[in-house]
């Protein structure tokens, strides 16, 4: 685990040494908001240029956060991008299209053409009920935690792979390392063929983790030297979401009993969580595949066991998980290609205005 002072100093170095354009999707609360705020504080008044795009549904909340960020970074360029419903891939597309037009229309920062240096994905919610499907045929939790995230990355690739001499960093905050947290059905990736038998909160998590790992590996290989992709488990970061009135009664009682202990011994403060999330933009430690492998420090390897391989599974303490054992047999069966094709099939259904059917 990197000591927090080292994390802070590294972040300041990385965030003030060059212009940064960052996109935060669903960062109006929790870890996303904390990361956004810490980025602005680290850049401060001494950075070489900062542009922030906050993609969210609630404009009033988003603008309040951006106004407060301007106080920490008065020279920053802060922009709100409206999104209708992040469970719908067509709404993700519309928001990304608006963002791309805004970025290309205003030009990049410094001497760099329009591009994205950092993309932070935190959309999602805790849902324990039976599966609920969007009119695009995708289960809502799986859409937020996997499909809409991969769709956003895909839509923003033209800016993420822009040339600036540095790889773009993509950080997806969810459940890295939790491959074994539920049952996995490789022949029902979307958990929609037999939802009564296959779908549950835990199984949804296991499926999203497996697919994200494979999709990130594919992107790292397809865009050598361009993308560094990190899936991170944030640990326990207590936020107002834990008191959401829509949560089931049993959870409310468990949380009521657990809260004093969790707050005292398990909770990671939002400020620290934000700092540690930003630490993943360190290109020397988390490089893109095909760039800087010989400079990797701390034994950082990607999920396919390649040093500096570009796709990483990490803890909330910035440690890299070894998840290789979970994929040994799956790799023999061509699982990476299967996940890629499945995801493209879902995308194609949405593009064709068809309801996805497994």
PDB file of C-alpha atoms in Angstrom, residues 5 13 46 48 59 77 86 93 103 189 200 221 225 242 251 268 281 308 314 338 341 357:
ATOM      1  CA  UNK A   5       1.533  11.378   1.605  1.00  0.00           C
ATOM      2  CA  UNK A  13       3.148  15.985  -9.808  1.00  0.00           C
ATOM      3  CA  UNK A  46      -0.370  26.008 -10.134  1.00  0.00           C
ATOM      4  CA  UNK A  48      -0.916  23.990 -16.501  1.00  0.00           C
ATOM      5  CA  UNK A  59     -27.962  19.801 -13.355  1.00  0.00           C
ATOM      6  CA  UNK A  77     -12.732  25.184 -17.268  1.00  0.00           C
ATOM      7  CA  UNK A  86     -27.497   6.252 -17.770  1.00  0.00           C
ATOM      8  CA  UNK A  93     -24.535   8.009 -26.757  1.00  0.00           C
ATOM      9  CA  UNK A 103     -14.429  19.486 -26.784  1.00  0.00           C
ATOM     10  CA  UNK A 189     -23.445 -13.354 -19.828  1.00  0.00           C
ATOM     11  CA  UNK A 200     -29.111 -12.207  -8.176  1.00  0.00           C
ATOM     12  CA  UNK A 221      -4.430  -4.686 -26.823  1.00  0.00           C
ATOM     13  CA  UNK A 225       0.341   2.723 -25.928  1.00  0.00           C
ATOM     14  CA  UNK A 242     -26.419   3.943   2.538  1.00  0.00           C
ATOM     15  CA  UNK A 251     -30.599  -3.907   4.685  1.00  0.00           C
ATOM     16  CA  UNK A 268     -12.363   5.132   4.039  1.00  0.00           C
ATOM     17  CA  UNK A 281      -3.255   8.112 -13.415  1.00  0.00           C
ATOM     18  CA  UNK A 308       2.589  -3.101 -17.622  1.00  0.00           C
ATOM     19  CA  UNK A 314      -6.839  -2.878  -8.074  1.00  0.00           C
ATOM     20  CA  UNK A 338     -16.730 -14.181 -26.390  1.00  0.00           C
ATOM     21  CA  UNK A 341     -18.590 -10.269 -29.296  1.00  0.00           C
ATOM     22  CA  UNK A 357     -32.423 -10.621 -26.687  1.00  0.00           C
TER      23      UNK A 357
END
